Amino acid sequence: YPLSIFFIVINEFCERFSYYGMRAVLVLYFKYFLQWDDNLSTAIYHTFVALCYLTPILGALIADSWLGKFKTIVSLSVVYTIGQAVMAVSSINDLTDHNRDGSPDIVTVHIALSMVGLILIALGTGGIKPCVSAFGGDQFEDDQEKQRTRFFSIFYLSINAGSLLSTIITPILRAQECGIHSKQRCYPLAFGVPAALMAVSLGK
């Protein structure tokens, strides 16, 4: 097996953990941190998910006509990691809680950061989606059909494992209490761990 495919599998596990982990607590973040009602929370959530499924078209165009698969994966993974980090920062209650009453004083700052973070994440996750599996398949020679088939089995196992573990672990992280001045549900941890996994993915 080419050594690079092991890094690709680890990369995909971390990326899927990052995406589904963040998504698992996103509506809760909208409702209980940003104080949005059910309708607005649902609308923004589904708009974000729809954007994640539209941006693969952009990623494919960039890879095929400009950067190639590898550079597209690296550059959009950087965008993705920044987006996850911005989401984690946006959920820090003490960022604008100047009177230390346990709630943000300038909610618009948190909303703006959240929207920027989600747009960057949508660009990142969608942009690399059409490239990663194709790039993995490119690592094999024509006479390595058996190894290629096994790679894709392991590749999709890593996707499902990352998705499953993240949807279990991230809500547990959110349930913890954290904060400098007042203890709150720990959205920074719930968003920060997926951001860290995405950084690991980028490093690989």
PDB file of C-alpha atoms in Angstrom:
ATOM      1  CA  TYR A   1       0.000   0.000   0.000  1.00  0.00           C
ATOM      2  CA  PRO A   2       1.240   3.532  -0.726  1.00  0.00           C
ATOM      3  CA  LEU A   3       2.087   5.238   2.578  1.00  0.00           C
ATOM      4  CA  SER A   4       0.010   8.284   1.631  1.00  0.00           C
ATOM      5  CA  ILE A   5      -3.286   6.396   1.823  1.00  0.00           C
ATOM      6  CA  PHE A   6      -2.924   5.888   5.591  1.00  0.00           C
ATOM      7  CA  PHE A   7      -2.713   9.651   6.010  1.00  0.00           C
ATOM      8  CA  ILE A   8      -5.743  10.064   3.741  1.00  0.00           C
ATOM      9  CA  VAL A   9      -7.798   7.675   5.913  1.00  0.00           C
ATOM     10  CA  ILE A  10      -6.769   9.480   9.126  1.00  0.00           C
ATOM     11  CA  ASN A  11      -7.499  12.810   7.457  1.00  0.00           C
ATOM     12  CA  GLU A  12     -10.995  11.702   6.495  1.00  0.00           C
ATOM     13  CA  PHE A  13     -11.740  10.351   9.998  1.00  0.00           C
ATOM     14  CA  CYS A  14     -10.714  13.668  11.583  1.00  0.00           C
ATOM     15  CA  GLU A  15     -12.627  15.719   9.014  1.00  0.00           C
ATOM     16  CA  ARG A  16     -15.853  13.772   9.461  1.00  0.00           C
ATOM     17  CA  PHE A  17     -15.498  13.893  13.253  1.00  0.00           C
ATOM     18  CA  SER A  18     -15.031  17.638  12.984  1.00  0.00           C
ATOM     19  CA  TYR A  19     -18.030  18.218  10.723  1.00  0.00           C
ATOM     20  CA  TYR A  20     -20.579  15.969  12.400  1.00  0.00           C
ATOM     21  CA  GLY A  21     -19.358  16.887  15.877  1.00  0.00           C
ATOM     22  CA  MET A  22     -19.952  20.569  15.227  1.00  0.00           C
ATOM     23  CA  ARG A  23     -23.292  19.867  13.541  1.00  0.00           C
ATOM     24  CA  ALA A  24     -24.523  17.710  16.449  1.00  0.00           C
ATOM     25  CA  VAL A  25     -24.772  20.712  18.790  1.00  0.00           C
ATOM     26  CA  LEU A  26     -25.384  23.482  16.260  1.00  0.00           C
ATOM     27  CA  VAL A  27     -29.143  23.860  16.758  1.00  0.00           C
ATOM     28  CA  LEU A  28     -28.663  23.815  20.549  1.00  0.00           C
ATOM     29  CA  TYR A  29     -26.092  26.579  20.149  1.00  0.00           C
ATOM     30  CA  PHE A  30     -28.542  28.644  18.096  1.00  0.00           C
ATOM     31  CA  LYS A  31     -31.399  28.164  20.563  1.00  0.00           C
ATOM     32  CA  TYR A  32     -29.717  28.375  23.948  1.00  0.00           C
ATOM     33  CA  PHE A  33     -26.651  30.524  23.312  1.00  0.00           C
ATOM     34  CA  LEU A  34     -27.786  32.917  20.567  1.00  0.00           C
ATOM     35  CA  GLN A  35     -31.376  32.767  21.922  1.00  0.00           C
ATOM     36  CA  TRP A  36     -32.967  32.209  18.510  1.00  0.00           C
ATOM     37  CA  ASP A  37     -36.434  30.690  18.242  1.00  0.00           C
ATOM     38  CA  ASP A  38     -37.091  27.252  16.742  1.00  0.00           C
ATOM     39  CA  ASN A  39     -38.008  28.562  13.295  1.00  0.00           C
ATOM     40  CA  LEU A  40     -34.892  30.700  12.839  1.00  0.00           C
ATOM     41  CA  SER A  41     -32.616  28.005  14.289  1.00  0.00           C
ATOM     42  CA  THR A  42     -34.048  25.394  11.932  1.00  0.00           C
ATOM     43  CA  ALA A  43     -33.883  27.707   8.907  1.00  0.00           C
ATOM     44  CA  ILE A  44     -30.237  28.650   9.471  1.00  0.00           C
ATOM     45  CA  TYR A  45     -29.269  25.045  10.216  1.00  0.00           C
ATOM     46  CA  HIS A  46     -30.787  23.715   7.001  1.00  0.00           C
ATOM     47  CA  THR A  47     -29.376  26.605   4.978  1.00  0.00           C
ATOM     48  CA  PHE A  48     -25.930  25.649   6.276  1.00  0.00           C
ATOM     49  CA  VAL A  49     -26.438  21.958   5.443  1.00  0.00           C
ATOM     50  CA  ALA A  50     -27.698  22.854   1.954  1.00  0.00           C
ATOM     51  CA  LEU A  51     -24.636  25.033   1.398  1.00  0.00           C
ATOM     52  CA  CYS A  52     -22.402  22.112   2.410  1.00  0.00           C
ATOM     53  CA  TYR A  53     -23.992  20.048  -0.371  1.00  0.00           C
ATOM     54  CA  LEU A  54     -23.695  22.822  -2.964  1.00  0.00           C
ATOM     55  CA  THR A  55     -20.031  23.697  -2.439  1.00  0.00           C
ATOM     56  CA  PRO A  56     -18.690  20.363  -3.791  1.00  0.00           C
ATOM     57  CA  ILE A  57     -19.482  21.797  -7.236  1.00  0.00           C
ATOM     58  CA  LEU A  58     -17.137  24.690  -6.464  1.00  0.00           C
ATOM     59  CA  GLY A  59     -14.481  22.330  -5.104  1.00  0.00           C
ATOM     60  CA  ALA A  60     -14.626  20.172  -8.226  1.00  0.00           C
ATOM     61  CA  LEU A  61     -14.303  23.225 -10.487  1.00  0.00           C
ATOM     62  CA  ILE A  62     -11.296  24.528  -8.534  1.00  0.00           C
ATOM     63  CA  ALA A  63      -9.591  21.119  -8.579  1.00  0.00           C
ATOM     64  CA  ASP A  64     -10.229  20.374 -12.264  1.00  0.00           C
ATOM     65  CA  SER A  65      -9.532  23.774 -13.775  1.00  0.00           C
ATOM     66  CA  TRP A  66      -7.094  25.474 -11.428  1.00  0.00           C
ATOM     67  CA  LEU A  67      -5.291  23.938  -8.437  1.00  0.00           C
ATOM     68  CA  GLY A  68      -5.556  20.194  -8.866  1.00  0.00           C
ATOM     69  CA  LYS A  69      -6.860  17.795  -6.206  1.00  0.00           C
ATOM     70  CA  PHE A  70      -3.994  17.952  -3.709  1.00  0.00           C
ATOM     71  CA  LYS A  71      -3.684  21.755  -3.559  1.00  0.00           C
ATOM     72  CA  THR A  72      -7.473  22.102  -3.421  1.00  0.00           C
ATOM     73  CA  ILE A  73      -7.638  19.722  -0.441  1.00  0.00           C
ATOM     74  CA  VAL A  74      -4.842  21.556   1.405  1.00  0.00           C
ATOM     75  CA  SER A  75      -6.062  25.102   0.723  1.00  0.00           C
ATOM     76  CA  LEU A  76      -9.714  24.405   1.538  1.00  0.00           C
ATOM     77  CA  SER A  77      -8.710  22.416   4.625  1.00  0.00           C
ATOM     78  CA  VAL A  78      -7.018  25.592   5.871  1.00  0.00           C
ATOM     79  CA  VAL A  79     -10.285  27.480   5.235  1.00  0.00           C
ATOM     80  CA  TYR A  80     -12.168  24.685   7.029  1.00  0.00           C
ATOM     81  CA  THR A  81      -9.873  24.780  10.083  1.00  0.00           C
ATOM     82  CA  ILE A  82     -10.178  28.575  10.345  1.00  0.00           C
ATOM     83  CA  GLY A  83     -13.962  28.241  10.157  1.00  0.00           C
ATOM     84  CA  GLN A  84     -14.036  25.701  12.988  1.00  0.00           C
ATOM     85  CA  ALA A  85     -11.759  27.911  15.099  1.00  0.00           C
ATOM     86  CA  VAL A  86     -13.996  30.942  14.476  1.00  0.00           C
ATOM     87  CA  MET A  87     -17.042  28.894  15.556  1.00  0.00           C
ATOM     88  CA  ALA A  88     -15.262  27.918  18.780  1.00  0.00           C
ATOM     89  CA  VAL A  89     -14.356  31.564  19.479  1.00  0.00           C
ATOM     90  CA  SER A  90     -17.913  32.709  18.711  1.00  0.00           C
ATOM     91  CA  SER A  91     -19.244  30.454  21.473  1.00  0.00           C
ATOM     92  CA  ILE A  92     -17.045  31.906  24.232  1.00  0.00           C
ATOM     93  CA  ASN A  93     -19.529  33.585  26.542  1.00  0.00           C
ATOM     94  CA  ASP A  94     -16.909  35.739  28.292  1.00  0.00           C
ATOM     95  CA  LEU A  95     -15.944  37.336  24.979  1.00  0.00           C
ATOM     96  CA  THR A  96     -18.625  40.016  25.417  1.00  0.00           C
ATOM     97  CA  ASP A  97     -19.975  39.341  28.932  1.00  0.00           C
ATOM     98  CA  HIS A  98     -18.592  42.573  30.393  1.00  0.00           C
ATOM     99  CA  ASN A  99     -21.043  42.782  33.292  1.00  0.00           C
ATOM    100  CA  ARG A 100     -20.437  39.110  34.164  1.00  0.00           C
ATOM    101  CA  ASP A 101     -24.119  38.220  34.404  1.00  0.00           C
ATOM    102  CA  GLY A 102     -23.703  34.941  32.530  1.00  0.00           C
ATOM    103  CA  SER A 103     -25.041  36.058  29.134  1.00  0.00           C
ATOM    104  CA  PRO A 104     -23.334  37.854  26.225  1.00  0.00           C
ATOM    105  CA  ASP A 105     -23.777  41.631  26.225  1.00  0.00           C
ATOM    106  CA  ILE A 106     -23.226  42.021  22.461  1.00  0.00           C
ATOM    107  CA  VAL A 107     -24.968  39.067  20.844  1.00  0.00           C
ATOM    108  CA  THR A 108     -24.433  40.495  17.358  1.00  0.00           C
ATOM    109  CA  VAL A 109     -20.668  39.845  17.711  1.00  0.00           C
ATOM    110  CA  HIS A 110     -21.336  36.165  18.405  1.00  0.00           C
ATOM    111  CA  ILE A 111     -23.857  35.954  15.557  1.00  0.00           C
ATOM    112  CA  ALA A 112     -21.455  37.569  13.092  1.00  0.00           C
ATOM    113  CA  LEU A 113     -18.595  35.266  14.089  1.00  0.00           C
ATOM    114  CA  SER A 114     -20.889  32.231  13.881  1.00  0.00           C
ATOM    115  CA  MET A 115     -22.059  33.099  10.372  1.00  0.00           C
ATOM    116  CA  VAL A 116     -18.493  33.684   9.167  1.00  0.00           C
ATOM    117  CA  GLY A 117     -17.428  30.385  10.731  1.00  0.00           C
ATOM    118  CA  LEU A 118     -20.301  28.438   9.161  1.00  0.00           C
ATOM    119  CA  ILE A 119     -19.659  29.885   5.695  1.00  0.00           C
ATOM    120  CA  LEU A 120     -15.979  28.953   5.923  1.00  0.00           C
ATOM    121  CA  ILE A 121     -16.857  25.447   7.147  1.00  0.00           C
ATOM    122  CA  ALA A 122     -19.353  24.983   4.301  1.00  0.00           C
ATOM    123  CA  LEU A 123     -16.716  26.058   1.769  1.00  0.00           C
ATOM    124  CA  GLY A 124     -14.142  23.757   3.349  1.00  0.00           C
ATOM    125  CA  THR A 125     -16.159  20.587   3.863  1.00  0.00           C
ATOM    126  CA  GLY A 126     -17.918  20.831   0.518  1.00  0.00           C
ATOM    127  CA  GLY A 127     -14.830  21.911  -1.364  1.00  0.00           C
ATOM    128  CA  ILE A 128     -12.729  18.927  -0.340  1.00  0.00           C
ATOM    129  CA  LYS A 129     -15.543  16.368  -0.598  1.00  0.00           C
ATOM    130  CA  PRO A 130     -15.172  15.575  -4.325  1.00  0.00           C
ATOM    131  CA  CYS A 131     -11.358  15.545  -4.118  1.00  0.00           C
ATOM    132  CA  VAL A 132     -10.348  13.332  -1.185  1.00  0.00           C
ATOM    133  CA  SER A 133     -11.683   9.956  -2.353  1.00  0.00           C
ATOM    134  CA  ALA A 134     -10.505  10.579  -5.927  1.00  0.00           C
ATOM    135  CA  PHE A 135      -7.080  11.615  -4.645  1.00  0.00           C
ATOM    136  CA  GLY A 136      -6.912   8.408  -2.594  1.00  0.00           C
ATOM    137  CA  GLY A 137      -7.756   6.301  -5.619  1.00  0.00           C
ATOM    138  CA  ASP A 138      -5.026   8.063  -7.617  1.00  0.00           C
ATOM    139  CA  GLN A 139      -2.371   6.703  -5.241  1.00  0.00           C
ATOM    140  CA  PHE A 140      -2.675   3.178  -6.647  1.00  0.00           C
ATOM    141  CA  GLU A 141      -1.169   1.712  -9.794  1.00  0.00           C
ATOM    142  CA  ASP A 142      -3.292  -0.031 -12.426  1.00  0.00           C
ATOM    143  CA  ASP A 143      -2.283  -3.483 -11.145  1.00  0.00           C
ATOM    144  CA  GLN A 144      -3.355  -2.707  -7.551  1.00  0.00           C
ATOM    145  CA  GLU A 145      -7.074  -3.226  -8.043  1.00  0.00           C
ATOM    146  CA  LYS A 146      -7.424  -5.374  -4.904  1.00  0.00           C
ATOM    147  CA  GLN A 147      -5.588  -2.826  -2.734  1.00  0.00           C
ATOM    148  CA  ARG A 148      -7.669   0.017  -4.185  1.00  0.00           C
ATOM    149  CA  THR A 149     -10.906  -1.790  -3.399  1.00  0.00           C
ATOM    150  CA  ARG A 150      -9.769  -2.480   0.162  1.00  0.00           C
ATOM    151  CA  PHE A 151      -8.705   1.143   0.558  1.00  0.00           C
ATOM    152  CA  PHE A 152     -12.179   2.402  -0.304  1.00  0.00           C
ATOM    153  CA  SER A 153     -13.723  -0.014   2.195  1.00  0.00           C
ATOM    154  CA  ILE A 154     -11.430   1.309   4.944  1.00  0.00           C
ATOM    155  CA  PHE A 155     -11.963   4.879   3.735  1.00  0.00           C
ATOM    156  CA  TYR A 156     -15.743   4.670   4.106  1.00  0.00           C
ATOM    157  CA  LEU A 157     -15.348   2.878   7.435  1.00  0.00           C
ATOM    158  CA  SER A 158     -13.321   5.870   8.672  1.00  0.00           C
ATOM    159  CA  ILE A 159     -16.072   8.226   7.499  1.00  0.00           C
ATOM    160  CA  ASN A 160     -18.744   6.331   9.441  1.00  0.00           C
ATOM    161  CA  ALA A 161     -16.524   5.873  12.501  1.00  0.00           C
ATOM    162  CA  GLY A 162     -15.746   9.605  12.648  1.00  0.00           C
ATOM    163  CA  SER A 163     -19.419  10.490  12.226  1.00  0.00           C
ATOM    164  CA  LEU A 164     -20.608   8.014  14.861  1.00  0.00           C
ATOM    165  CA  LEU A 165     -18.030   8.904  17.512  1.00  0.00           C
ATOM    166  CA  SER A 166     -18.484  12.645  17.063  1.00  0.00           C
ATOM    167  CA  THR A 167     -22.268  12.548  17.474  1.00  0.00           C
ATOM    168  CA  ILE A 168     -21.767  10.682  20.767  1.00  0.00           C
ATOM    169  CA  ILE A 169     -18.808  12.648  22.139  1.00  0.00           C
ATOM    170  CA  THR A 170     -19.626  16.255  21.182  1.00  0.00           C
ATOM    171  CA  PRO A 171     -22.956  16.479  23.085  1.00  0.00           C
ATOM    172  CA  ILE A 172     -21.138  15.097  26.150  1.00  0.00           C
ATOM    173  CA  LEU A 173     -18.532  17.850  25.797  1.00  0.00           C
ATOM    174  CA  ARG A 174     -21.282  20.481  25.493  1.00  0.00           C
ATOM    175  CA  ALA A 175     -22.895  19.227  28.698  1.00  0.00           C
ATOM    176  CA  GLN A 176     -19.785  20.158  30.696  1.00  0.00           C
ATOM    177  CA  GLU A 177     -19.655  23.517  32.456  1.00  0.00           C
ATOM    178  CA  CYS A 178     -16.933  26.023  31.695  1.00  0.00           C
ATOM    179  CA  GLY A 179     -16.313  29.766  31.797  1.00  0.00           C
ATOM    180  CA  ILE A 180     -14.070  32.354  33.405  1.00  0.00           C
ATOM    181  CA  HIS A 181     -16.635  34.523  35.194  1.00  0.00           C
ATOM    182  CA  SER A 182     -19.767  32.358  35.091  1.00  0.00           C
ATOM    183  CA  LYS A 183     -20.215  28.687  34.399  1.00  0.00           C
ATOM    184  CA  GLN A 184     -22.090  27.901  31.186  1.00  0.00           C
ATOM    185  CA  ARG A 185     -22.703  24.925  28.923  1.00  0.00           C
ATOM    186  CA  CYS A 186     -19.354  24.378  27.264  1.00  0.00           C
ATOM    187  CA  TYR A 187     -19.945  25.177  23.611  1.00  0.00           C
ATOM    188  CA  PRO A 188     -16.298  26.314  23.228  1.00  0.00           C
ATOM    189  CA  LEU A 189     -15.221  22.768  24.126  1.00  0.00           C
ATOM    190  CA  ALA A 190     -17.877  21.177  21.896  1.00  0.00           C
ATOM    191  CA  PHE A 191     -16.725  23.293  18.944  1.00  0.00           C
ATOM    192  CA  GLY A 192     -13.063  23.408  19.967  1.00  0.00           C
ATOM    193  CA  VAL A 193     -12.439  19.635  19.905  1.00  0.00           C
ATOM    194  CA  PRO A 194     -13.741  19.331  16.300  1.00  0.00           C
ATOM    195  CA  ALA A 195     -11.571  22.342  15.412  1.00  0.00           C
ATOM    196  CA  ALA A 196      -8.555  20.604  16.947  1.00  0.00           C
ATOM    197  CA  LEU A 197      -9.325  17.401  15.016  1.00  0.00           C
ATOM    198  CA  MET A 198      -9.542  19.432  11.824  1.00  0.00           C
ATOM    199  CA  ALA A 199      -6.135  20.933  12.601  1.00  0.00           C
ATOM    200  CA  VAL A 200      -4.784  17.388  13.091  1.00  0.00           C
ATOM    201  CA  SER A 201      -6.366  16.426   9.772  1.00  0.00           C
ATOM    202  CA  LEU A 202      -4.655  19.367   8.075  1.00  0.00           C
ATOM    203  CA  GLY A 203      -1.345  18.428   9.659  1.00  0.00           C
ATOM    204  CA  LYS A 204      -1.612  14.923   8.247  1.00  0.00           C
TER     205      LYS A 204
END
